[in-house]
Amino acid sequence: MDDLRALRQQYFDLLDRLQRNEREFRRLGRSVWRVQEDERRRLARELHDGVGQNLTALKHRLSQLDESLAADDPARAHVDAALALCSDTLEDTRNLSRLLRPPILDDLGLASALRWLVRSSGEASGIDITLDLQPLPDLDGEMQTLLFRVAQEAINNATKHAKAQHIVVRLVARGDTLQLQVADDGRGFDPSQAVHAGGSGLGGMRERLRLYDGRLELHSAPGEGTRVRALVPLLARSGTPMPS
Ligand SMILES: Nc1ncnc2c1ncn2[C@@H]1O[C@H](COP(=O)(O)OP(=O)(O)O)[C@@H](O)[C@H]1O
Ligand SMILES: [Mg+2]
């Protein structure tokens, strides 16, 4: 009888240890992710304020040079080409900076950031992307970042791989669950072939959601479009809020 009791106790101790390890693992996973977002934020600022401003100044100087040349000066074509290159690089730098960490997410929050993402992705890809945004409860910075990153990856996949004509992004609170869905009418794929454990993209999304007690649902088949749905609980979490 005593043996049985001891065994029982051992079992509960082990279970307790397992649960503590699991909590610790999640806590570490979240902090890795926070550090990554902080770093992205820093790089985005540096790109925008450093490289971006230098390119703006360079463009200005080239314009001045251009204006000082006579209309028939053969150097003009070279200066014009340099100006065009400078403008393109400035545009690329700004886009990269925004993709790394859009300031709108920190300044105005998830709803505005999603509107911006949908508009800019639609313009860049030429695909019709609509956003259905239902009234949202208050979300902490970390949850907003999580949902933004899922939307960003799913939209990116739909514009890059799907050859879709329409994409619909939907964010809705249902009871104590928040649902973010990105659906496209593109060529679809076989999810069992595509989600590699621990990989970037879909695998990364799935792992990140799991750290927040959420999950990823993926519905797709060749020729039938794709529906990616992230579900996260709205219950209070023990994680520390995202530094802004
Ligand atoms: N919306 C989609 N439509 C069609 N194929 C997709 C879609 N999303 C993902 N895929 C397929 O699944 C693969 C894995 O996607 P992902 O994990 O995001 O990696 P990556 O985008 O870097 O290739 C893609 O290479 C593509 O073949
Ligand atoms: Mg991808």
Tab-separated table of C-alpha atoms and ligand atoms in Angstrom:
chain	number	residue	atom	x	y	z
A	1	MET	CA	0.000	0.000	0.000
A	2	ASP	CA	2.848	2.315	0.946
A	3	ASP	CA	4.562	1.413	-2.301
A	4	LEU	CA	1.501	2.405	-4.239
A	5	ARG	CA	1.258	5.705	-2.384
A	6	ALA	CA	4.941	6.418	-3.051
A	7	LEU	CA	4.502	5.609	-6.719
A	8	ARG	CA	1.498	7.884	-6.886
A	9	GLN	CA	3.467	10.681	-5.284
A	10	GLN	CA	6.340	10.158	-7.696
A	11	TYR	CA	3.944	10.361	-10.582
A	12	PHE	CA	2.484	13.671	-9.364
A	13	ASP	CA	5.960	15.102	-8.694
A	14	LEU	CA	7.000	14.176	-12.188
A	15	LEU	CA	3.880	15.694	-13.671
A	16	ASP	CA	4.487	18.858	-11.703
A	17	ARG	CA	8.070	19.036	-12.949
A	18	LEU	CA	6.929	18.500	-16.506
A	19	GLN	CA	4.395	21.297	-16.227
A	20	ARG	CA	6.965	23.658	-14.741
A	21	ASN	CA	9.393	22.837	-17.536
A	22	GLU	CA	6.697	23.451	-20.097
A	23	ARG	CA	5.906	26.867	-18.559
A	24	GLU	CA	9.593	27.724	-18.496
A	25	PHE	CA	9.969	26.657	-22.108
A	26	ARG	CA	7.101	28.914	-23.149
A	27	ARG	CA	8.444	31.805	-21.134
A	28	LEU	CA	11.836	31.424	-22.818
A	29	GLY	CA	10.238	31.059	-26.238
A	30	ARG	CA	8.307	34.275	-25.735
A	31	SER	CA	11.329	36.172	-24.546
A	32	VAL	CA	13.370	35.024	-27.555
A	33	TRP	CA	10.603	36.355	-29.708
A	34	ARG	CA	10.462	39.670	-27.775
A	35	VAL	CA	14.191	40.158	-28.246
A	36	GLN	CA	13.760	39.465	-31.950
A	37	GLU	CA	10.989	42.056	-32.256
A	38	ASP	CA	13.056	44.620	-30.313
A	39	GLU	CA	15.949	44.022	-32.656
A	40	ARG	CA	13.706	44.388	-35.694
A	41	ARG	CA	12.357	47.631	-34.281
A	42	ARG	CA	15.892	48.957	-33.768
A	43	LEU	CA	17.002	47.926	-37.263
A	44	ALA	CA	13.863	49.420	-38.808
A	45	ARG	CA	14.563	52.761	-37.126
A	46	GLU	CA	18.214	52.696	-38.092
A	47	LEU	CA	17.367	51.951	-41.703
A	48	HIS	CA	14.781	54.693	-41.813
A	49	ASP	CA	16.678	57.373	-39.936
A	50	GLY	CA	20.248	56.503	-40.996
A	51	VAL	CA	20.395	55.033	-44.483
A	52	GLY	CA	17.053	56.562	-45.471
A	53	GLN	CA	18.039	60.096	-44.525
A	54	ASN	CA	21.425	59.818	-46.208
A	55	LEU	CA	19.739	58.675	-49.396
A	56	THR	CA	17.308	61.588	-49.182
A	57	ALA	CA	20.248	63.994	-48.853
A	58	LEU	CA	22.046	62.318	-51.759
A	59	LYS	CA	18.956	62.614	-53.915
A	60	HIS	CA	18.717	66.288	-53.083
A	61	ARG	CA	22.364	66.876	-54.066
A	62	LEU	CA	21.925	64.987	-57.331
A	63	SER	CA	18.858	67.096	-58.150
A	64	GLN	CA	20.884	70.251	-57.570
A	65	LEU	CA	23.640	68.921	-59.810
A	66	ASP	CA	21.084	68.024	-62.458
A	67	GLU	CA	19.630	71.526	-62.408
A	68	SER	CA	23.070	73.130	-62.712
A	69	LEU	CA	23.840	71.271	-65.952
A	70	ALA	CA	22.993	72.670	-69.354
A	71	ALA	CA	20.126	70.933	-71.128
A	72	ASP	CA	22.470	69.439	-73.737
A	73	ASP	CA	25.223	68.440	-71.296
A	74	PRO	CA	26.106	64.767	-71.962
A	75	ALA	CA	26.643	64.231	-68.186
A	76	ARG	CA	22.926	64.773	-67.683
A	77	ALA	CA	21.942	61.240	-68.668
A	78	HIS	CA	24.348	59.847	-66.054
A	79	VAL	CA	23.042	62.145	-63.332
A	80	ASP	CA	19.445	61.250	-64.215
A	81	ALA	CA	20.289	57.554	-64.032
A	82	ALA	CA	21.939	58.084	-60.636
A	83	LEU	CA	18.865	59.991	-59.453
A	84	ALA	CA	16.526	57.191	-60.537
A	85	LEU	CA	18.725	54.594	-58.806
A	86	CYS	CA	18.782	56.711	-55.664
A	87	SER	CA	14.965	57.045	-55.660
A	88	ASP	CA	14.490	53.297	-56.111
A	89	THR	CA	16.957	52.486	-53.340
A	90	LEU	CA	15.257	54.978	-51.038
A	91	GLU	CA	11.885	53.376	-51.750
A	92	ASP	CA	13.324	49.871	-51.146
A	93	THR	CA	14.908	51.015	-47.887
A	94	ARG	CA	11.624	52.481	-46.643
A	95	ASN	CA	9.704	49.343	-47.592
A	96	LEU	CA	12.232	47.110	-45.893
A	97	SER	CA	12.125	49.256	-42.779
A	98	ARG	CA	8.318	49.055	-42.637
A	99	LEU	CA	8.300	45.310	-43.200
A	100	LEU	CA	10.815	44.793	-40.423
A	101	ARG	CA	8.594	46.588	-37.949
A	102	PRO	CA	5.968	49.081	-39.125
A	103	PRO	CA	5.933	52.078	-36.751
A	104	ILE	CA	2.148	52.196	-37.143
A	105	LEU	CA	1.874	48.989	-35.084
A	106	ASP	CA	3.529	50.652	-32.088
A	107	ASP	CA	1.928	54.058	-32.635
A	108	LEU	CA	-1.678	53.237	-33.578
A	109	GLY	CA	-2.136	49.532	-32.869
A	110	LEU	CA	-3.242	46.383	-34.665
A	111	ALA	CA	-6.338	47.645	-36.523
A	112	SER	CA	-4.458	50.497	-38.217
A	113	ALA	CA	-1.443	48.279	-38.874
A	114	LEU	CA	-3.646	45.673	-40.583
A	115	ARG	CA	-5.314	48.353	-42.713
A	116	TRP	CA	-1.880	49.559	-43.779
A	117	LEU	CA	-0.643	45.997	-44.452
A	118	VAL	CA	-3.661	45.134	-46.580
A	119	ARG	CA	-3.451	48.365	-48.569
A	120	SER	CA	0.296	48.217	-49.186
A	121	SER	CA	0.330	44.473	-50.006
A	122	GLY	CA	-2.589	45.005	-52.401
A	123	GLU	CA	-0.803	47.866	-54.142
A	124	ALA	CA	2.486	45.998	-54.387
A	125	SER	CA	0.972	42.747	-55.723
A	126	GLY	CA	-1.943	44.081	-57.746
A	127	ILE	CA	-4.215	41.582	-55.938
A	128	ASP	CA	-7.562	42.615	-54.522
A	129	ILE	CA	-7.260	42.276	-50.731
A	130	THR	CA	-10.154	43.101	-48.443
A	131	LEU	CA	-10.153	43.448	-44.701
A	132	ASP	CA	-13.076	42.550	-42.484
A	133	LEU	CA	-12.290	43.944	-39.078
A	134	GLN	CA	-14.853	43.360	-36.348
A	135	PRO	CA	-14.808	45.376	-33.112
A	136	LEU	CA	-11.927	44.111	-30.983
A	137	PRO	CA	-11.402	43.889	-27.260
A	138	ASP	CA	-8.258	45.505	-25.838
A	139	LEU	CA	-5.184	43.464	-26.748
A	140	ASP	CA	-1.743	43.822	-25.241
A	141	GLY	CA	1.219	44.762	-27.438
A	142	GLU	CA	2.496	41.223	-27.614
A	143	MET	CA	-0.805	39.804	-28.831
A	144	GLN	CA	-1.098	42.594	-31.409
A	145	THR	CA	2.381	41.806	-32.690
A	146	LEU	CA	1.597	38.084	-32.831
A	147	LEU	CA	-1.552	38.625	-34.903
A	148	PHE	CA	0.154	41.142	-37.152
A	149	ARG	CA	3.006	38.727	-37.898
A	150	VAL	CA	0.576	35.903	-38.697
A	151	ALA	CA	-1.377	38.173	-41.063
A	152	GLN	CA	1.847	39.394	-42.662
A	153	GLU	CA	3.118	35.860	-43.340
A	154	ALA	CA	-0.233	34.548	-44.582
A	155	ILE	CA	-0.763	37.516	-46.923
A	156	ASN	CA	2.800	37.199	-48.100
A	157	ASN	CA	2.239	33.502	-48.900
A	158	ALA	CA	-1.005	34.260	-50.710
A	159	THR	CA	0.612	36.960	-52.867
A	160	LYS	CA	3.827	34.986	-53.443
A	161	HIS	CA	2.662	31.394	-54.001
A	162	ALA	CA	-1.071	31.333	-54.652
A	163	LYS	CA	-1.565	33.242	-57.916
A	164	ALA	CA	-4.768	34.420	-56.272
A	165	GLN	CA	-7.180	37.048	-57.546
A	166	HIS	CA	-8.738	37.845	-54.185
A	167	ILE	CA	-7.575	37.631	-50.615
A	168	VAL	CA	-9.853	38.201	-47.646
A	169	VAL	CA	-8.436	38.979	-44.215
A	170	ARG	CA	-10.813	38.706	-41.312
A	171	LEU	CA	-10.291	39.376	-37.630
A	172	VAL	CA	-13.121	38.577	-35.265
A	173	ALA	CA	-13.587	37.862	-31.558
A	174	ARG	CA	-15.833	34.846	-30.907
A	175	GLY	CA	-16.529	34.323	-27.217
A	176	ASP	CA	-13.159	33.974	-25.554
A	177	THR	CA	-11.302	33.252	-28.789
A	178	LEU	CA	-9.824	35.614	-31.322
A	179	GLN	CA	-9.820	34.400	-34.914
A	180	LEU	CA	-7.649	35.759	-37.651
A	181	GLN	CA	-8.352	34.286	-41.055
A	182	VAL	CA	-6.610	34.839	-44.364
A	183	ALA	CA	-8.328	33.173	-47.316
A	184	ASP	CA	-7.286	33.236	-50.950
A	185	ASP	CA	-8.794	31.862	-54.162
A	186	GLY	CA	-5.454	30.790	-55.579
A	187	ARG	CA	-4.037	27.468	-56.640
A	188	GLY	CA	-3.844	25.882	-53.191
A	189	PHE	CA	-1.383	23.218	-52.068
A	190	ASP	CA	-1.046	20.082	-50.008
A	191	PRO	CA	-0.438	21.229	-46.408
A	192	SER	CA	1.050	17.881	-45.353
A	193	GLN	CA	3.894	18.452	-47.818
A	194	ALA	CA	4.524	22.049	-46.857
A	195	VAL	CA	4.694	22.472	-43.092
A	196	HIS	CA	8.176	21.546	-41.992
A	197	ALA	CA	8.662	21.343	-38.256
A	198	GLY	CA	10.532	24.367	-36.942
A	199	GLY	CA	10.790	25.975	-40.358
A	200	SER	CA	10.074	29.573	-41.152
A	201	GLY	CA	6.765	30.603	-42.681
A	202	LEU	CA	3.907	28.301	-41.770
A	203	GLY	CA	5.984	26.253	-39.306
A	204	GLY	CA	7.139	29.425	-37.549
A	205	MET	CA	3.569	30.742	-37.349
A	206	ARG	CA	2.389	27.498	-35.806
A	207	GLU	CA	5.156	27.503	-33.196
A	208	ARG	CA	4.668	31.129	-32.308
A	209	LEU	CA	0.936	30.632	-31.813
A	210	ARG	CA	1.554	27.616	-29.613
A	211	LEU	CA	3.644	29.742	-27.257
A	212	TYR	CA	0.486	31.801	-26.642
A	213	ASP	CA	-1.836	28.819	-26.256
A	214	GLY	CA	-3.091	29.435	-29.744
A	215	ARG	CA	-3.209	27.210	-32.791
A	216	LEU	CA	-3.045	27.341	-36.555
A	217	GLU	CA	-5.597	25.731	-38.841
A	218	LEU	CA	-4.690	25.250	-42.454
A	219	HIS	CA	-7.203	24.271	-45.109
A	220	SER	CA	-5.925	23.884	-48.608
A	221	ALA	CA	-5.850	21.491	-51.521
A	222	PRO	CA	-4.418	21.873	-55.010
A	223	GLY	CA	-6.833	23.943	-57.097
A	224	GLU	CA	-9.009	24.948	-54.158
A	225	GLY	CA	-7.454	28.042	-52.633
A	226	THR	CA	-6.129	28.343	-49.103
A	227	ARG	CA	-7.586	29.294	-45.756
A	228	VAL	CA	-5.224	29.971	-42.886
A	229	ARG	CA	-6.816	30.521	-39.513
A	230	ALA	CA	-5.060	31.509	-36.298
A	231	LEU	CA	-6.987	31.028	-33.059
A	232	VAL	CA	-5.813	32.552	-29.812
A	233	PRO	CA	-7.534	32.591	-26.425
A	234	LEU	CA	-8.474	36.007	-25.085
A	235	LEU	CA	-8.007	34.948	-21.486
A	236	ALA	CA	-5.438	36.759	-19.341
A	237	ARG	CA	-1.953	35.411	-19.895
A	238	SER	CA	1.019	35.364	-17.584
A	239	GLY	CA	3.441	36.764	-20.167
A	240	THR	CA	5.100	40.131	-19.644
A	241	PRO	CA	3.812	42.891	-21.899
A	242	MET	CA	5.740	43.870	-24.996
A	243	PRO	CA	8.016	46.860	-24.365
A	244	SER	CA	7.107	49.733	-26.661
B	1	LIG	N1	-1.544	30.622	-49.860
B	1	LIG	C1	-0.808	29.677	-50.464
B	1	LIG	N2	-1.122	29.263	-51.717
B	1	LIG	C2	-0.389	28.304	-52.359
B	1	LIG	N3	0.691	27.703	-51.805
B	1	LIG	C3	1.070	28.081	-50.564
B	1	LIG	C4	0.340	29.078	-49.827
B	1	LIG	N4	0.936	29.215	-48.619
B	1	LIG	C5	1.967	28.362	-48.606
B	1	LIG	N5	2.059	27.675	-49.764
B	1	LIG	C6	3.018	26.598	-50.091
B	1	LIG	O1	3.589	26.118	-48.893
B	1	LIG	C7	4.998	26.286	-48.897
B	1	LIG	C8	5.506	26.604	-47.509
B	1	LIG	O2	5.129	27.935	-47.119
B	1	LIG	P1	5.984	28.670	-46.016
B	1	LIG	O3	6.147	27.754	-44.851
B	1	LIG	O4	5.354	29.980	-45.732
B	1	LIG	O5	7.423	28.831	-46.657
B	1	LIG	P2	7.897	29.835	-47.839
B	1	LIG	O6	6.833	30.875	-48.020
B	1	LIG	O7	9.175	30.414	-47.303
B	1	LIG	O8	8.101	28.963	-49.053
B	1	LIG	C9	5.258	27.354	-49.946
B	1	LIG	O9	6.545	27.233	-50.513
B	1	LIG	C10	4.159	27.090	-50.959
B	1	LIG	O10	4.529	26.061	-51.833
B	2	MG	MG	6.005	31.941	-46.454
